PDB file of C-alpha atoms in Angstrom:
ATOM      1  CA  MET A1204      20.242  47.088 -65.844  1.00 88.00           C
ATOM      2  CA  ALA A1205      21.345  43.780 -64.375  1.00 95.00           C
ATOM      3  CA  ARG A1206      23.492  40.956 -65.632  1.00 96.00           C
ATOM      4  CA  VAL A1207      21.970  37.507 -65.245  1.00 97.00           C
ATOM      5  CA  VAL A1208      24.321  34.565 -65.696  1.00 98.00           C
ATOM      6  CA  VAL A1209      22.971  31.145 -66.650  1.00 98.00           C
ATOM      7  CA  ASP A1210      25.231  28.102 -66.263  1.00 98.00           C
ATOM      8  CA  VAL A1211      24.115  25.026 -68.199  1.00 98.00           C
ATOM      9  CA  MET A1212      25.757  21.640 -67.588  1.00 98.00           C
ATOM     10  CA  LEU A1213      24.883  18.146 -68.776  1.00 98.00           C
ATOM     11  CA  LYS A1214      23.209  16.142 -66.012  1.00 98.00           C
ATOM     12  CA  PRO A1215      25.769  13.966 -64.167  1.00 96.00           C
ATOM     13  CA  GLU A1216      24.325  10.752 -65.606  1.00 97.00           C
ATOM     14  CA  ILE A1217      24.688  11.967 -69.220  1.00 97.00           C
ATOM     15  CA  LEU A1218      27.933  11.081 -71.003  1.00 96.00           C
ATOM     16  CA  ASP A1219      30.054  14.076 -71.993  1.00 97.00           C
ATOM     17  CA  PRO A1220      32.293  13.150 -74.955  1.00 97.00           C
ATOM     18  CA  GLN A1221      33.640  16.729 -75.263  1.00 96.00           C
ATOM     19  CA  GLY A1222      34.781  16.628 -71.646  1.00 97.00           C
ATOM     20  CA  GLN A1223      36.350  13.212 -72.185  1.00 97.00           C
ATOM     21  CA  ALA A1224      38.209  14.476 -75.263  1.00 97.00           C
ATOM     22  CA  ILE A1225      39.592  17.387 -73.217  1.00 96.00           C
ATOM     23  CA  LEU A1226      40.623  14.987 -70.448  1.00 96.00           C
ATOM     24  CA  GLY A1227      42.498  12.916 -73.047  1.00 96.00           C
ATOM     25  CA  ALA A1228      44.204  16.041 -74.396  1.00 95.00           C
ATOM     26  CA  CYS A1229      45.300  17.078 -70.876  1.00 94.00           C
ATOM     27  CA  ASP A1230      46.891  13.670 -70.460  1.00 93.00           C
ATOM     28  CA  ARG A1231      48.707  13.778 -73.791  1.00 94.00           C
ATOM     29  CA  LEU A1232      49.993  17.297 -73.086  1.00 94.00           C
ATOM     30  CA  GLY A1233      51.373  16.214 -69.735  1.00 93.00           C
ATOM     31  CA  PHE A1234      48.952  18.024 -67.422  1.00 92.00           C
ATOM     32  CA  GLU A1235      48.622  15.567 -64.556  1.00 91.00           C
ATOM     33  CA  GLY A1236      46.272  15.074 -61.634  1.00 93.00           C
ATOM     34  CA  ILE A1237      43.028  15.877 -63.413  1.00 96.00           C
ATOM     35  CA  SER A1238      40.482  13.120 -62.935  1.00 95.00           C
ATOM     36  CA  ASP A1239      37.458  14.515 -64.770  1.00 96.00           C
ATOM     37  CA  VAL A1240      36.454  17.349 -67.085  1.00 97.00           C
ATOM     38  CA  ARG A1241      32.918  18.301 -68.035  1.00 98.00           C
ATOM     39  CA  GLN A1242      31.997  20.958 -70.580  1.00 98.00           C
ATOM     40  CA  GLY A1243      28.922  23.115 -70.358  1.00 98.00           C
ATOM     41  CA  LYS A1244      27.641  26.486 -71.486  1.00 98.00           C
ATOM     42  CA  ARG A1245      27.559  29.896 -69.880  1.00 98.00           C
ATOM     43  CA  PHE A1246      25.181  32.658 -70.942  1.00 98.00           C
ATOM     44  CA  GLU A1247      25.353  36.301 -69.920  1.00 98.00           C
ATOM     45  CA  MET A1248      22.111  38.242 -70.361  1.00 97.00           C
ATOM     46  CA  GLU A1249      21.794  41.982 -69.958  1.00 97.00           C
ATOM     47  CA  VAL A1250      18.344  42.539 -68.478  1.00 96.00           C
ATOM     48  CA  ASP A1251      16.594  45.909 -68.281  1.00 94.00           C
ATOM     49  CA  GLY A1252      15.412  47.177 -64.906  1.00 91.00           C
ATOM     50  CA  GLU A1253      15.399  45.440 -61.529  1.00 91.00           C
ATOM     51  CA  VAL A1254      15.461  41.658 -61.291  1.00 93.00           C
ATOM     52  CA  ASP A1255      12.998  40.723 -58.537  1.00 93.00           C
ATOM     53  CA  ASP A1256      11.700  37.226 -57.764  1.00 93.00           C
ATOM     54  CA  ALA A1257       8.915  37.363 -60.371  1.00 93.00           C
ATOM     55  CA  ARG A1258      11.320  38.534 -63.060  1.00 94.00           C
ATOM     56  CA  LEU A1259      13.822  35.846 -62.116  1.00 95.00           C
ATOM     57  CA  GLU A1260      11.078  33.217 -62.433  1.00 95.00           C
ATOM     58  CA  GLU A1261      10.330  34.558 -65.946  1.00 94.00           C
ATOM     59  CA  LEU A1262      14.024  34.319 -66.839  1.00 96.00           C
ATOM     60  CA  ARG A1263      14.125  30.783 -65.436  1.00 96.00           C
ATOM     61  CA  GLN A1264      11.294  29.964 -67.851  1.00 95.00           C
ATOM     62  CA  LEU A1265      13.298  31.519 -70.666  1.00 95.00           C
ATOM     63  CA  ALA A1266      16.386  29.503 -69.730  1.00 97.00           C
ATOM     64  CA  ALA A1267      14.409  26.259 -69.697  1.00 96.00           C
ATOM     65  CA  THR A1268      12.944  27.084 -73.128  1.00 94.00           C
ATOM     66  CA  VAL A1269      15.773  28.690 -75.060  1.00 95.00           C
ATOM     67  CA  LEU A1270      19.079  28.096 -73.278  1.00 97.00           C
ATOM     68  CA  ALA A1271      18.919  24.594 -71.843  1.00 97.00           C
ATOM     69  CA  ASN A1272      17.351  21.250 -72.615  1.00 97.00           C
ATOM     70  CA  PRO A1273      15.981  20.214 -69.202  1.00 96.00           C
ATOM     71  CA  VAL A1274      15.756  16.579 -70.312  1.00 97.00           C
ATOM     72  CA  ILE A1275      19.535  16.212 -70.360  1.00 98.00           C
ATOM     73  CA  GLU A1276      20.818  19.450 -68.824  1.00 98.00           C
ATOM     74  CA  ASP A1277      20.748  21.173 -65.436  1.00 98.00           C
ATOM     75  CA  PHE A1278      20.938  24.941 -65.249  1.00 98.00           C
ATOM     76  CA  GLU A1279      21.450  27.631 -62.636  1.00 97.00           C
ATOM     77  CA  LEU A1280      20.603  31.341 -62.778  1.00 96.00           C
ATOM     78  CA  ARG A1281      22.198  34.074 -60.755  1.00 95.00           C
ATOM     79  CA  VAL A1282      22.215  37.857 -60.799  1.00 96.00           C
ATOM     80  CA  GLU A1283      25.715  39.351 -60.909  1.00 90.00           C
TER      81      GLU A1283
ATOM     82  CA  MET B 622      40.034  16.706 -54.522  1.00 88.00           C
ATOM     83  CA  ALA B 623      38.948  20.155 -55.655  1.00 95.00           C
ATOM     84  CA  ARG B 624      36.635  21.390 -58.353  1.00 96.00           C
ATOM     85  CA  VAL B 625      38.081  24.110 -60.554  1.00 97.00           C
ATOM     86  CA  VAL B 626      35.621  26.005 -62.738  1.00 98.00           C
ATOM     87  CA  VAL B 627      36.797  27.789 -65.884  1.00 98.00           C
ATOM     88  CA  ASP B 628      34.484  30.316 -67.541  1.00 98.00           C
ATOM     89  CA  VAL B 629      35.369  31.179 -71.129  1.00 98.00           C
ATOM     90  CA  MET B 630      33.686  34.098 -72.902  1.00 98.00           C
ATOM     91  CA  LEU B 631      34.375  35.770 -76.233  1.00 98.00           C
ATOM     92  CA  LYS B 632      36.178  39.081 -75.771  1.00 98.00           C
ATOM     93  CA  PRO B 633      33.711  41.988 -75.734  1.00 96.00           C
ATOM     94  CA  GLU B 634      34.949  43.290 -79.105  1.00 97.00           C
ATOM     95  CA  ILE B 635      34.356  39.921 -80.836  1.00 97.00           C
ATOM     96  CA  LEU B 636      30.970  39.433 -82.509  1.00 96.00           C
ATOM     97  CA  ASP B 637      28.856  36.651 -80.991  1.00 97.00           C
ATOM     98  CA  PRO B 638      26.390  35.348 -83.603  1.00 97.00           C
ATOM     99  CA  GLN B 639      25.125  32.585 -81.277  1.00 96.00           C
ATOM    100  CA  GLY B 640      24.228  35.163 -78.643  1.00 97.00           C
ATOM    101  CA  GLN B 641      22.536  37.314 -81.281  1.00 97.00           C
ATOM    102  CA  ALA B 642      20.493  34.323 -82.485  1.00 97.00           C
ATOM    103  CA  ILE B 643      19.344  33.672 -78.906  1.00 96.00           C
ATOM    104  CA  LEU B 644      18.443  37.346 -78.488  1.00 96.00           C
ATOM    105  CA  GLY B 645      16.326  37.109 -81.644  1.00 96.00           C
ATOM    106  CA  ALA B 646      14.621  33.967 -80.337  1.00 95.00           C
ATOM    107  CA  CYS B 647      13.813  35.675 -77.009  1.00 94.00           C
ATOM    108  CA  ASP B 648      12.173  38.473 -78.936  1.00 93.00           C
ATOM    109  CA  ARG B 649      10.126  36.158 -81.135  1.00 94.00           C
ATOM    110  CA  LEU B 650       8.988  34.133 -78.111  1.00 94.00           C
ATOM    111  CA  GLY B 651       7.809  37.276 -76.342  1.00 93.00           C
ATOM    112  CA  PHE B 652      10.453  37.480 -73.592  1.00 92.00           C
ATOM    113  CA  GLU B 653      10.925  41.235 -73.257  1.00 91.00           C
ATOM    114  CA  GLY B 654      13.448  43.531 -71.655  1.00 93.00           C
ATOM    115  CA  ILE B 655      16.583  41.629 -72.622  1.00 96.00           C
ATOM    116  CA  SER B 656      19.076  43.875 -74.349  1.00 95.00           C
ATOM    117  CA  ASP B 657      21.997  41.512 -74.936  1.00 96.00           C
ATOM    118  CA  VAL B 658      22.926  37.850 -74.722  1.00 97.00           C
ATOM    119  CA  ARG B 659      26.409  36.396 -75.014  1.00 98.00           C
ATOM    120  CA  GLN B 660      27.219  32.707 -75.087  1.00 98.00           C
ATOM    121  CA  GLY B 661      30.362  31.197 -73.665  1.00 98.00           C
ATOM    122  CA  LYS B 662      31.656  27.955 -72.231  1.00 98.00           C
ATOM    123  CA  ARG B 663      31.966  26.595 -68.735  1.00 98.00           C
ATOM    124  CA  PHE B 664      34.327  23.798 -67.773  1.00 98.00           C
ATOM    125  CA  GLU B 665      34.330  21.868 -64.510  1.00 98.00           C
ATOM    126  CA  MET B 666      37.583  20.052 -63.726  1.00 97.00           C
ATOM    127  CA  GLU B 667      38.042  17.610 -60.861  1.00 97.00           C
ATOM    128  CA  VAL B 668      41.597  18.135 -59.681  1.00 96.00           C
ATOM    129  CA  ASP B 669      43.462  15.787 -57.335  1.00 94.00           C
ATOM    130  CA  GLY B 670      44.917  17.159 -54.123  1.00 91.00           C
ATOM    131  CA  GLU B 671      45.143  20.743 -52.897  1.00 91.00           C
ATOM    132  CA  VAL B 672      44.978  23.669 -55.318  1.00 93.00           C
ATOM    133  CA  ASP B 673      47.609  26.146 -54.159  1.00 93.00           C
ATOM    134  CA  ASP B 674      48.866  29.164 -56.123  1.00 93.00           C
ATOM    135  CA  ALA B 675      51.457  27.174 -58.109  1.00 93.00           C
ATOM    136  CA  ARG B 676      48.896  24.537 -59.048  1.00 94.00           C
ATOM    137  CA  LEU B 677      46.392  27.221 -60.051  1.00 95.00           C
ATOM    138  CA  GLU B 678      49.019  28.812 -62.289  1.00 95.00           C
ATOM    139  CA  GLU B 679      49.551  25.411 -63.957  1.00 94.00           C
ATOM    140  CA  LEU B 680      45.802  25.083 -64.480  1.00 96.00           C
ATOM    141  CA  ARG B 681      45.707  28.605 -65.912  1.00 96.00           C
ATOM    142  CA  GLN B 682      48.318  27.452 -68.422  1.00 95.00           C
ATOM    143  CA  LEU B 683      46.152  24.431 -69.226  1.00 95.00           C
ATOM    144  CA  ALA B 684      43.088  26.629 -69.710  1.00 97.00           C
ATOM    145  CA  ALA B 685      44.982  28.946 -72.076  1.00 96.00           C
ATOM    146  CA  THR B 686      46.207  25.934 -74.091  1.00 94.00           C
ATOM    147  CA  VAL B 687      43.288  23.535 -74.160  1.00 95.00           C
ATOM    148  CA  LEU B 688      40.100  25.295 -73.042  1.00 97.00           C
ATOM    149  CA  ALA B 689      40.267  28.817 -74.433  1.00 97.00           C
ATOM    150  CA  ASN B 690      41.690  30.651 -77.406  1.00 97.00           C
ATOM    151  CA  PRO B 691      43.276  33.713 -75.769  1.00 96.00           C
ATOM    152  CA  VAL B 692      43.318  35.579 -79.087  1.00 97.00           C
ATOM    153  CA  ILE B 693      39.530  35.925 -79.103  1.00 98.00           C
ATOM    154  CA  GLU B 694      38.447  34.687 -75.662  1.00 98.00           C
ATOM    155  CA  ASP B 695      38.822  35.761 -72.037  1.00 98.00           C
ATOM    156  CA  PHE B 696      38.764  33.176 -69.302  1.00 98.00           C
ATOM    157  CA  GLU B 697      38.513  33.050 -65.521  1.00 97.00           C
ATOM    158  CA  LEU B 698      39.454  30.250 -63.130  1.00 96.00           C
ATOM    159  CA  ARG B 699      38.093  29.695 -59.653  1.00 95.00           C
ATOM    160  CA  VAL B 700      38.171  26.930 -57.091  1.00 96.00           C
ATOM    161  CA  GLU B 701      34.719  25.857 -55.911  1.00 90.00           C
TER     162      GLU B 701
END
């Protein structure tokens, strides 16, 4: 059993209104010195058995199909 | 300038219908050997200056106020 974590973030060139809203809230609440916030998603998958390179490639395929939209999002997989 | 990453996940005892929907989709699409999926959020903050312990504590306060709901969510901060 392994835990695979997938981090999904909007590509840098895509506007992130949620992040901008959070940045505005930080300002209003008096938290200073924060120049940018971006919001993304984090997935934790419990995967049976060993995660070798072939299995990781399969999971990358899964992430690109189900978890992320590769047109506007970048994602990263790692085994934890 | 430092990047602080905040990972927010539902507490283990809180049901995660989004994760369950993804698990169902994996099954239907023929991705096998995945026994659980949980969905959370990831925030990337660009913070001015050095992040020392006091500053990190301030950011932890920010995360607990603006980014996470500590009643149902756990969160972790790290400097990247």
